[in-house]
Amino acid sequence: MVASATRSTAARASLIAAAASVLLVVAIVLGSRLLRDFDSALVPYAVASVFLTFGVVYRYVVWVSAPAARRLFVQGWKAALSWDNLKRSPAALPKMIATYLGFQKFLGARSHARWAAHQLIFWGCLLAAAITFPLTWGWFTFTSASAAGPGYEMRLWGFKLFGFDSGSFLGWALYHGLDLAAVMVIGGAGYFLWRRMRDRAATTGQRFGYDFLPLLALITISVTGLLLTFSEMFLHGGGYEFLAILHMASVVLTLVYLPFGKFFHIVQRPAAVGMQLFKYTARRQGSDAQELQPCKRCGQPIDTVAAVDNLRATMRDLKLGFDEWAEYCPRCKRVLRGTAYLSSVKRGFK
């Protein structure tokens, strides 16, 4: 029964992931004006992005198919698309997107240094992705505005967006955006790498493939990207071919690895925003003490009735067999476990 359900989920995930990959290929062909704006030198990056799409969609569908994740996903979307929630708290969703996705304030409670390093990695990777993927797919192009002069035009899908002077600050920022992103990522990833080698709390239980490899991949991509710029500006292109191949290999391998390692939490994070919105709106609606779920032992409020019911339903879906424990507060759970140990386990040692 379980094996059959697993095979069914894998087959469904494979079909959806394949459809998403085909849609990306069609978007690349159409967005590059039937490949007229597509740079053949970037084929490995484009192919890796297609594999990335397949892997991300496949694992996301498998993840959402699990009872706990599916309930979180459904409740989050219901809360986000609820007209009543929008009328009651119009700023709640934008605020949580900024808090949990953008500035990740929950990390600041643990450590300001970790928060700053995570911000460098997050915004650096976001900037790099916003530049790299459209260029790789042939969606963005830079063309000379005239035969003479430093003027250039930036085009999206063949349509002119704006013109700029290559010698201006805007031109410099556009051409060196990936270098800025690389510096940000090196700063953040370097801090976490240093912490994992020096901090005893971080070194306990860490794994090379899950904890070290993502950081090393980010640093390798960033350093080789900066070396390409260094070779072009100061070495007159010396070693550029080798560095370009090394950079391409590191990017392609990282994109293929991304859906199956620690980086997958990037895709999962938006679902957490939806669940936080669900809990927030439930608390707003259940501001009365009568609408809060009291602890069955001490009577102290635990959470909203909706949140507790959601947790119990998930536990029943998982067939855990003790969903009634969700109706006790954390302190009473510890007391009940201690009492059970004293009465049932320790009695046998007398």
PDB file of C-alpha atoms in Angstrom, residues 22-282:
ATOM      1  CA  VAL A  22       9.152  21.661 -21.448  1.00  0.00           C
ATOM      2  CA  LEU A  23       7.459  24.978 -20.632  1.00  0.00           C
ATOM      3  CA  LEU A  24      10.844  26.482 -19.747  1.00  0.00           C
ATOM      4  CA  VAL A  25      12.332  25.284 -23.045  1.00  0.00           C
ATOM      5  CA  VAL A  26       9.402  26.838 -24.931  1.00  0.00           C
ATOM      6  CA  ALA A  27       9.855  30.069 -22.944  1.00  0.00           C
ATOM      7  CA  ILE A  28      13.562  30.122 -23.834  1.00  0.00           C
ATOM      8  CA  VAL A  29      12.831  29.646 -27.520  1.00  0.00           C
ATOM      9  CA  LEU A  30      10.090  32.287 -27.618  1.00  0.00           C
ATOM     10  CA  GLY A  31      11.834  34.733 -25.282  1.00  0.00           C
ATOM     11  CA  SER A  32      15.016  34.644 -27.348  1.00  0.00           C
ATOM     12  CA  ARG A  33      12.984  35.374 -30.498  1.00  0.00           C
ATOM     13  CA  LEU A  34      13.286  31.846 -31.867  1.00  0.00           C
ATOM     14  CA  LEU A  35      16.897  31.622 -30.616  1.00  0.00           C
ATOM     15  CA  ARG A  36      18.060  34.697 -32.564  1.00  0.00           C
ATOM     16  CA  ASP A  37      19.194  36.284 -29.286  1.00  0.00           C
ATOM     17  CA  PHE A  38      20.400  33.030 -27.738  1.00  0.00           C
ATOM     18  CA  ASP A  39      24.152  32.768 -27.161  1.00  0.00           C
ATOM     19  CA  SER A  40      25.336  29.267 -28.075  1.00  0.00           C
ATOM     20  CA  ALA A  41      28.269  29.640 -25.686  1.00  0.00           C
ATOM     21  CA  LEU A  42      25.759  29.578 -22.814  1.00  0.00           C
ATOM     22  CA  VAL A  43      24.136  26.274 -23.795  1.00  0.00           C
ATOM     23  CA  PRO A  44      25.534  24.396 -20.739  1.00  0.00           C
ATOM     24  CA  TYR A  45      24.008  26.994 -18.410  1.00  0.00           C
ATOM     25  CA  ALA A  46      20.652  26.801 -20.177  1.00  0.00           C
ATOM     26  CA  VAL A  47      20.633  22.991 -20.078  1.00  0.00           C
ATOM     27  CA  ALA A  48      21.527  23.071 -16.378  1.00  0.00           C
ATOM     28  CA  SER A  49      18.623  25.457 -15.719  1.00  0.00           C
ATOM     29  CA  VAL A  50      16.249  22.987 -17.393  1.00  0.00           C
ATOM     30  CA  PHE A  51      17.576  20.187 -15.164  1.00  0.00           C
ATOM     31  CA  LEU A  52      17.250  22.559 -12.206  1.00  0.00           C
ATOM     32  CA  THR A  53      13.598  23.156 -13.066  1.00  0.00           C
ATOM     33  CA  PHE A  54      12.903  19.430 -13.301  1.00  0.00           C
ATOM     34  CA  GLY A  55      14.616  18.699  -9.989  1.00  0.00           C
ATOM     35  CA  VAL A  56      12.983  21.563  -8.081  1.00  0.00           C
ATOM     36  CA  VAL A  57       9.479  20.816  -9.344  1.00  0.00           C
ATOM     37  CA  TYR A  58       9.884  17.061  -8.812  1.00  0.00           C
ATOM     38  CA  ARG A  59      11.047  17.392  -5.226  1.00  0.00           C
ATOM     39  CA  TYR A  60       8.515  20.112  -4.442  1.00  0.00           C
ATOM     40  CA  VAL A  61       5.625  17.944  -5.642  1.00  0.00           C
ATOM     41  CA  VAL A  62       6.930  15.001  -3.599  1.00  0.00           C
ATOM     42  CA  TRP A  63       7.331  17.257  -0.559  1.00  0.00           C
ATOM     43  CA  VAL A  64       3.852  18.766  -0.892  1.00  0.00           C
ATOM     44  CA  SER A  65       2.368  15.278  -1.251  1.00  0.00           C
ATOM     45  CA  ALA A  66       3.343  14.454   2.347  1.00  0.00           C
ATOM     46  CA  PRO A  67       0.425  15.012   4.781  1.00  0.00           C
ATOM     47  CA  ALA A  68       2.095  17.661   6.941  1.00  0.00           C
ATOM     48  CA  ALA A  69       3.468  19.682   4.011  1.00  0.00           C
ATOM     49  CA  ARG A  70       0.233  19.366   2.035  1.00  0.00           C
ATOM     50  CA  ARG A  71      -1.821  20.731   4.913  1.00  0.00           C
ATOM     51  CA  LEU A  72       0.672  23.570   5.411  1.00  0.00           C
ATOM     52  CA  PHE A  73       0.568  24.331   1.688  1.00  0.00           C
ATOM     53  CA  VAL A  74      -3.239  24.333   1.459  1.00  0.00           C
ATOM     54  CA  GLN A  75      -3.800  26.358   4.621  1.00  0.00           C
ATOM     55  CA  GLY A  76      -1.170  28.875   3.550  1.00  0.00           C
ATOM     56  CA  TRP A  77      -2.780  29.459   0.155  1.00  0.00           C
ATOM     57  CA  LYS A  78      -6.234  29.692   1.726  1.00  0.00           C
ATOM     58  CA  ALA A  79      -5.001  32.359   4.103  1.00  0.00           C
ATOM     59  CA  ALA A  80      -3.169  34.252   1.339  1.00  0.00           C
ATOM     60  CA  LEU A  81      -6.158  34.241  -1.048  1.00  0.00           C
ATOM     61  CA  SER A  82      -8.828  34.904   1.566  1.00  0.00           C
ATOM     62  CA  TRP A  83     -10.792  38.082   0.870  1.00  0.00           C
ATOM     63  CA  ASP A  84     -11.755  38.342   4.566  1.00  0.00           C
ATOM     64  CA  ASN A  85      -8.099  38.255   5.589  1.00  0.00           C
ATOM     65  CA  LEU A  86      -7.269  40.920   3.016  1.00  0.00           C
ATOM     66  CA  LYS A  87     -10.006  43.211   4.291  1.00  0.00           C
ATOM     67  CA  ARG A  88      -9.153  42.629   7.941  1.00  0.00           C
ATOM     68  CA  SER A  89      -5.344  42.824   7.614  1.00  0.00           C
ATOM     69  CA  PRO A  90      -4.367  44.220   4.187  1.00  0.00           C
ATOM     70  CA  ALA A  91      -0.719  44.700   5.194  1.00  0.00           C
ATOM     71  CA  ALA A  92      -0.239  41.270   6.789  1.00  0.00           C
ATOM     72  CA  LEU A  93       0.884  39.367   3.681  1.00  0.00           C
ATOM     73  CA  PRO A  94       3.326  42.035   2.361  1.00  0.00           C
ATOM     74  CA  LYS A  95       4.737  42.425   5.875  1.00  0.00           C
ATOM     75  CA  MET A  96       5.347  38.695   6.260  1.00  0.00           C
ATOM     76  CA  ILE A  97       6.875  38.425   2.795  1.00  0.00           C
ATOM     77  CA  ALA A  98       9.307  41.187   3.749  1.00  0.00           C
ATOM     78  CA  THR A  99       9.914  39.721   7.231  1.00  0.00           C
ATOM     79  CA  TYR A 100      10.279  36.012   6.445  1.00  0.00           C
ATOM     80  CA  LEU A 101      11.515  36.083   2.842  1.00  0.00           C
ATOM     81  CA  GLY A 102      13.306  39.387   2.442  1.00  0.00           C
ATOM     82  CA  PHE A 103      14.918  40.383   5.736  1.00  0.00           C
ATOM     83  CA  GLN A 104      14.479  37.077   7.624  1.00  0.00           C
ATOM     84  CA  LYS A 105      14.197  38.769  11.001  1.00  0.00           C
ATOM     85  CA  PHE A 106      13.783  35.422  12.759  1.00  0.00           C
ATOM     86  CA  LEU A 107      17.520  34.814  12.203  1.00  0.00           C
ATOM     87  CA  GLY A 108      18.408  38.001  14.039  1.00  0.00           C
ATOM     88  CA  ALA A 109      17.057  36.541  17.280  1.00  0.00           C
ATOM     89  CA  ARG A 110      19.760  33.859  17.145  1.00  0.00           C
ATOM     90  CA  SER A 111      22.751  35.974  16.115  1.00  0.00           C
ATOM     91  CA  HIS A 112      23.172  39.346  14.428  1.00  0.00           C
ATOM     92  CA  ALA A 113      26.316  38.121  12.671  1.00  0.00           C
ATOM     93  CA  ARG A 114      24.530  35.053  11.273  1.00  0.00           C
ATOM     94  CA  TRP A 115      21.652  37.256  10.149  1.00  0.00           C
ATOM     95  CA  ALA A 116      24.020  39.646   8.336  1.00  0.00           C
ATOM     96  CA  ALA A 117      25.875  36.753   6.652  1.00  0.00           C
ATOM     97  CA  HIS A 118      22.615  35.133   5.580  1.00  0.00           C
ATOM     98  CA  GLN A 119      21.443  38.449   4.141  1.00  0.00           C
ATOM     99  CA  LEU A 120      24.643  38.759   2.102  1.00  0.00           C
ATOM    100  CA  ILE A 121      24.166  35.273   0.667  1.00  0.00           C
ATOM    101  CA  PHE A 122      20.443  35.745   0.036  1.00  0.00           C
ATOM    102  CA  TRP A 123      20.629  39.097  -1.743  1.00  0.00           C
ATOM    103  CA  GLY A 124      23.847  38.178  -3.537  1.00  0.00           C
ATOM    104  CA  CYS A 125      22.337  34.976  -4.930  1.00  0.00           C
ATOM    105  CA  LEU A 126      19.109  36.789  -5.806  1.00  0.00           C
ATOM    106  CA  LEU A 127      21.023  39.462  -7.714  1.00  0.00           C
ATOM    107  CA  ALA A 128      23.105  36.835  -9.509  1.00  0.00           C
ATOM    108  CA  ALA A 129      20.021  34.820 -10.474  1.00  0.00           C
ATOM    109  CA  ALA A 130      18.186  37.931 -11.707  1.00  0.00           C
ATOM    110  CA  ILE A 131      21.105  38.681 -14.037  1.00  0.00           C
ATOM    111  CA  THR A 132      22.282  35.196 -15.010  1.00  0.00           C
ATOM    112  CA  PHE A 133      19.084  33.394 -15.938  1.00  0.00           C
ATOM    113  CA  PRO A 134      17.598  36.020 -18.304  1.00  0.00           C
ATOM    114  CA  LEU A 135      20.981  36.422 -20.015  1.00  0.00           C
ATOM    115  CA  THR A 136      21.443  32.660 -20.268  1.00  0.00           C
ATOM    116  CA  TRP A 137      18.000  32.219 -21.801  1.00  0.00           C
ATOM    117  CA  GLY A 138      18.520  35.035 -24.314  1.00  0.00           C
ATOM    118  CA  TRP A 139      15.804  37.203 -22.785  1.00  0.00           C
ATOM    119  CA  PHE A 140      18.115  40.128 -21.987  1.00  0.00           C
ATOM    120  CA  THR A 141      20.395  41.553 -24.665  1.00  0.00           C
ATOM    121  CA  PHE A 142      22.721  44.548 -24.780  1.00  0.00           C
ATOM    122  CA  THR A 143      23.165  46.169 -28.170  1.00  0.00           C
ATOM    123  CA  SER A 144      25.099  49.191 -29.301  1.00  0.00           C
ATOM    124  CA  ALA A 145      22.875  52.192 -29.897  1.00  0.00           C
ATOM    125  CA  SER A 146      25.107  53.452 -32.710  1.00  0.00           C
ATOM    126  CA  ALA A 147      28.231  52.470 -34.588  1.00  0.00           C
ATOM    127  CA  ALA A 148      30.271  55.031 -32.654  1.00  0.00           C
ATOM    128  CA  GLY A 149      30.006  56.143 -29.065  1.00  0.00           C
ATOM    129  CA  PRO A 150      29.551  54.456 -25.693  1.00  0.00           C
ATOM    130  CA  GLY A 151      25.753  54.263 -25.834  1.00  0.00           C
ATOM    131  CA  TYR A 152      24.041  50.892 -25.324  1.00  0.00           C
ATOM    132  CA  GLU A 153      20.459  49.655 -25.221  1.00  0.00           C
ATOM    133  CA  MET A 154      19.086  47.014 -22.900  1.00  0.00           C
ATOM    134  CA  ARG A 155      16.358  44.887 -24.503  1.00  0.00           C
ATOM    135  CA  LEU A 156      13.947  42.363 -23.055  1.00  0.00           C
ATOM    136  CA  TRP A 157      12.462  39.846 -25.525  1.00  0.00           C
ATOM    137  CA  GLY A 158      13.611  42.164 -28.295  1.00  0.00           C
ATOM    138  CA  PHE A 159      11.860  45.258 -26.877  1.00  0.00           C
ATOM    139  CA  LYS A 160      13.982  48.194 -25.777  1.00  0.00           C
ATOM    140  CA  LEU A 161      13.805  48.918 -22.045  1.00  0.00           C
ATOM    141  CA  PHE A 162      16.229  51.848 -21.759  1.00  0.00           C
ATOM    142  CA  GLY A 163      19.508  53.196 -23.036  1.00  0.00           C
ATOM    143  CA  PHE A 164      22.610  53.901 -20.999  1.00  0.00           C
ATOM    144  CA  ASP A 165      26.166  55.103 -21.281  1.00  0.00           C
ATOM    145  CA  SER A 166      28.730  52.360 -20.668  1.00  0.00           C
ATOM    146  CA  GLY A 167      30.922  54.872 -18.841  1.00  0.00           C
ATOM    147  CA  SER A 168      28.175  55.932 -16.419  1.00  0.00           C
ATOM    148  CA  PHE A 169      27.561  54.494 -12.969  1.00  0.00           C
ATOM    149  CA  LEU A 170      24.501  52.659 -14.287  1.00  0.00           C
ATOM    150  CA  GLY A 171      26.550  51.112 -17.065  1.00  0.00           C
ATOM    151  CA  TRP A 172      29.274  50.091 -14.624  1.00  0.00           C
ATOM    152  CA  ALA A 173      26.693  48.553 -12.251  1.00  0.00           C
ATOM    153  CA  LEU A 174      25.018  46.617 -15.077  1.00  0.00           C
ATOM    154  CA  TYR A 175      28.272  45.177 -16.359  1.00  0.00           C
ATOM    155  CA  HIS A 176      29.639  44.423 -12.880  1.00  0.00           C
ATOM    156  CA  GLY A 177      26.427  43.288 -11.200  1.00  0.00           C
ATOM    157  CA  LEU A 178      27.676  39.699 -11.020  1.00  0.00           C
ATOM    158  CA  ASP A 179      30.940  40.883  -9.462  1.00  0.00           C
ATOM    159  CA  LEU A 180      29.003  42.747  -6.758  1.00  0.00           C
ATOM    160  CA  ALA A 181      26.901  39.643  -6.148  1.00  0.00           C
ATOM    161  CA  ALA A 182      30.061  37.523  -5.909  1.00  0.00           C
ATOM    162  CA  VAL A 183      31.589  39.802  -3.272  1.00  0.00           C
ATOM    163  CA  MET A 184      28.395  39.620  -1.209  1.00  0.00           C
ATOM    164  CA  VAL A 185      28.219  35.842  -1.440  1.00  0.00           C
ATOM    165  CA  ILE A 186      31.902  35.394  -0.555  1.00  0.00           C
ATOM    166  CA  GLY A 187      31.409  37.532   2.551  1.00  0.00           C
ATOM    167  CA  GLY A 188      28.377  35.589   3.758  1.00  0.00           C
ATOM    168  CA  ALA A 189      29.558  32.093   2.799  1.00  0.00           C
ATOM    169  CA  GLY A 190      33.049  32.798   4.141  1.00  0.00           C
ATOM    170  CA  TYR A 191      31.604  33.687   7.545  1.00  0.00           C
ATOM    171  CA  PHE A 192      29.547  30.502   7.711  1.00  0.00           C
ATOM    172  CA  LEU A 193      32.518  28.409   6.570  1.00  0.00           C
ATOM    173  CA  TRP A 194      34.706  29.971   9.257  1.00  0.00           C
ATOM    174  CA  ARG A 195      31.991  29.398  11.848  1.00  0.00           C
ATOM    175  CA  ARG A 196      31.583  25.729  10.906  1.00  0.00           C
ATOM    176  CA  MET A 197      35.313  25.179  11.342  1.00  0.00           C
ATOM    177  CA  ARG A 198      35.717  27.132  14.593  1.00  0.00           C
ATOM    178  CA  ASP A 199      32.382  27.199  16.474  1.00  0.00           C
ATOM    179  CA  ARG A 200      31.911  24.090  18.633  1.00  0.00           C
ATOM    180  CA  ALA A 201      28.122  24.424  18.498  1.00  0.00           C
ATOM    181  CA  ALA A 202      28.213  24.493  14.680  1.00  0.00           C
ATOM    182  CA  THR A 203      30.704  21.654  14.275  1.00  0.00           C
ATOM    183  CA  THR A 204      28.582  19.237  16.311  1.00  0.00           C
ATOM    184  CA  GLY A 205      26.665  16.962  13.971  1.00  0.00           C
ATOM    185  CA  GLN A 206      27.576  18.777  10.759  1.00  0.00           C
ATOM    186  CA  ARG A 207      27.890  16.807   7.517  1.00  0.00           C
ATOM    187  CA  PHE A 208      30.216  17.544   4.613  1.00  0.00           C
ATOM    188  CA  GLY A 209      27.667  17.012   1.820  1.00  0.00           C
ATOM    189  CA  TYR A 210      24.890  18.929   3.554  1.00  0.00           C
ATOM    190  CA  ASP A 211      26.734  21.706   5.403  1.00  0.00           C
ATOM    191  CA  PHE A 212      30.148  22.251   3.787  1.00  0.00           C
ATOM    192  CA  LEU A 213      29.500  21.451   0.129  1.00  0.00           C
ATOM    193  CA  PRO A 214      26.897  24.223  -0.471  1.00  0.00           C
ATOM    194  CA  LEU A 215      29.226  26.846   1.020  1.00  0.00           C
ATOM    195  CA  LEU A 216      32.206  25.601  -0.983  1.00  0.00           C
ATOM    196  CA  ALA A 217      30.088  25.628  -4.158  1.00  0.00           C
ATOM    197  CA  LEU A 218      28.999  29.232  -3.598  1.00  0.00           C
ATOM    198  CA  ILE A 219      32.553  30.365  -2.890  1.00  0.00           C
ATOM    199  CA  THR A 220      33.923  28.506  -5.934  1.00  0.00           C
ATOM    200  CA  ILE A 221      31.348  30.090  -8.246  1.00  0.00           C
ATOM    201  CA  SER A 222      31.993  33.560  -6.818  1.00  0.00           C
ATOM    202  CA  VAL A 223      35.788  33.350  -6.849  1.00  0.00           C
ATOM    203  CA  THR A 224      36.007  31.969 -10.395  1.00  0.00           C
ATOM    204  CA  GLY A 225      33.563  34.649 -11.559  1.00  0.00           C
ATOM    205  CA  LEU A 226      35.717  37.387 -10.043  1.00  0.00           C
ATOM    206  CA  LEU A 227      38.838  35.842 -11.574  1.00  0.00           C
ATOM    207  CA  LEU A 228      37.208  36.098 -15.007  1.00  0.00           C
ATOM    208  CA  THR A 229      36.828  39.849 -14.498  1.00  0.00           C
ATOM    209  CA  PHE A 230      40.374  40.085 -13.130  1.00  0.00           C
ATOM    210  CA  SER A 231      41.749  38.229 -16.159  1.00  0.00           C
ATOM    211  CA  GLU A 232      39.901  40.509 -18.554  1.00  0.00           C
ATOM    212  CA  MET A 233      40.860  43.776 -16.841  1.00  0.00           C
ATOM    213  CA  PHE A 234      44.433  43.130 -15.684  1.00  0.00           C
ATOM    214  CA  LEU A 235      45.806  40.065 -17.509  1.00  0.00           C
ATOM    215  CA  HIS A 236      44.592  40.930 -21.008  1.00  0.00           C
ATOM    216  CA  GLY A 237      42.557  37.721 -21.087  1.00  0.00           C
ATOM    217  CA  GLY A 238      45.334  35.449 -19.815  1.00  0.00           C
ATOM    218  CA  GLY A 239      43.923  32.146 -18.569  1.00  0.00           C
ATOM    219  CA  TYR A 240      40.405  33.271 -19.447  1.00  0.00           C
ATOM    220  CA  GLU A 241      39.463  30.053 -21.285  1.00  0.00           C
ATOM    221  CA  PHE A 242      40.467  27.806 -18.373  1.00  0.00           C
ATOM    222  CA  LEU A 243      38.693  30.034 -15.842  1.00  0.00           C
ATOM    223  CA  ALA A 244      35.563  30.162 -18.009  1.00  0.00           C
ATOM    224  CA  ILE A 245      35.405  26.347 -18.152  1.00  0.00           C
ATOM    225  CA  LEU A 246      36.041  26.068 -14.405  1.00  0.00           C
ATOM    226  CA  HIS A 247      33.362  28.662 -13.648  1.00  0.00           C
ATOM    227  CA  MET A 248      30.875  26.986 -15.987  1.00  0.00           C
ATOM    228  CA  ALA A 249      31.508  23.570 -14.418  1.00  0.00           C
ATOM    229  CA  SER A 250      31.006  24.908 -10.891  1.00  0.00           C
ATOM    230  CA  VAL A 251      27.764  26.678 -11.839  1.00  0.00           C
ATOM    231  CA  VAL A 252      26.327  23.702 -13.735  1.00  0.00           C
ATOM    232  CA  LEU A 253      27.127  21.218 -10.956  1.00  0.00           C
ATOM    233  CA  THR A 254      25.663  23.537  -8.326  1.00  0.00           C
ATOM    234  CA  LEU A 255      22.443  24.027 -10.286  1.00  0.00           C
ATOM    235  CA  VAL A 256      22.041  20.278 -10.713  1.00  0.00           C
ATOM    236  CA  TYR A 257      22.777  19.727  -6.996  1.00  0.00           C
ATOM    237  CA  LEU A 258      20.494  22.513  -5.741  1.00  0.00           C
ATOM    238  CA  PRO A 259      17.146  20.629  -5.643  1.00  0.00           C
ATOM    239  CA  PHE A 260      18.582  17.722  -3.647  1.00  0.00           C
ATOM    240  CA  GLY A 261      20.642  19.470  -0.980  1.00  0.00           C
ATOM    241  CA  LYS A 262      20.446  22.185   1.618  1.00  0.00           C
ATOM    242  CA  PHE A 263      19.589  24.842  -0.990  1.00  0.00           C
ATOM    243  CA  PHE A 264      16.115  23.342  -1.382  1.00  0.00           C
ATOM    244  CA  HIS A 265      14.949  25.306   1.660  1.00  0.00           C
ATOM    245  CA  ILE A 266      14.956  28.350  -0.665  1.00  0.00           C
ATOM    246  CA  VAL A 267      11.981  26.799  -2.460  1.00  0.00           C
ATOM    247  CA  GLN A 268      10.277  25.709   0.756  1.00  0.00           C
ATOM    248  CA  ARG A 269      10.461  29.073   2.502  1.00  0.00           C
ATOM    249  CA  PRO A 270       7.445  30.693   0.733  1.00  0.00           C
ATOM    250  CA  ALA A 271       5.212  27.904   2.089  1.00  0.00           C
ATOM    251  CA  ALA A 272       6.338  28.845   5.599  1.00  0.00           C
ATOM    252  CA  VAL A 273       5.199  32.406   4.907  1.00  0.00           C
ATOM    253  CA  GLY A 274       1.718  31.118   4.079  1.00  0.00           C
ATOM    254  CA  MET A 275       1.587  29.101   7.293  1.00  0.00           C
ATOM    255  CA  GLN A 276       2.710  32.094   9.352  1.00  0.00           C
ATOM    256  CA  LEU A 277      -0.076  34.116   7.728  1.00  0.00           C
ATOM    257  CA  PHE A 278      -2.568  31.368   8.609  1.00  0.00           C
ATOM    258  CA  LYS A 279      -1.474  31.424  12.259  1.00  0.00           C
ATOM    259  CA  TYR A 280      -1.507  35.231  12.358  1.00  0.00           C
ATOM    260  CA  THR A 281      -5.002  35.561  10.914  1.00  0.00           C
ATOM    261  CA  ALA A 282      -6.273  32.774  13.176  1.00  0.00           C
TER     262      ALA A 282
END
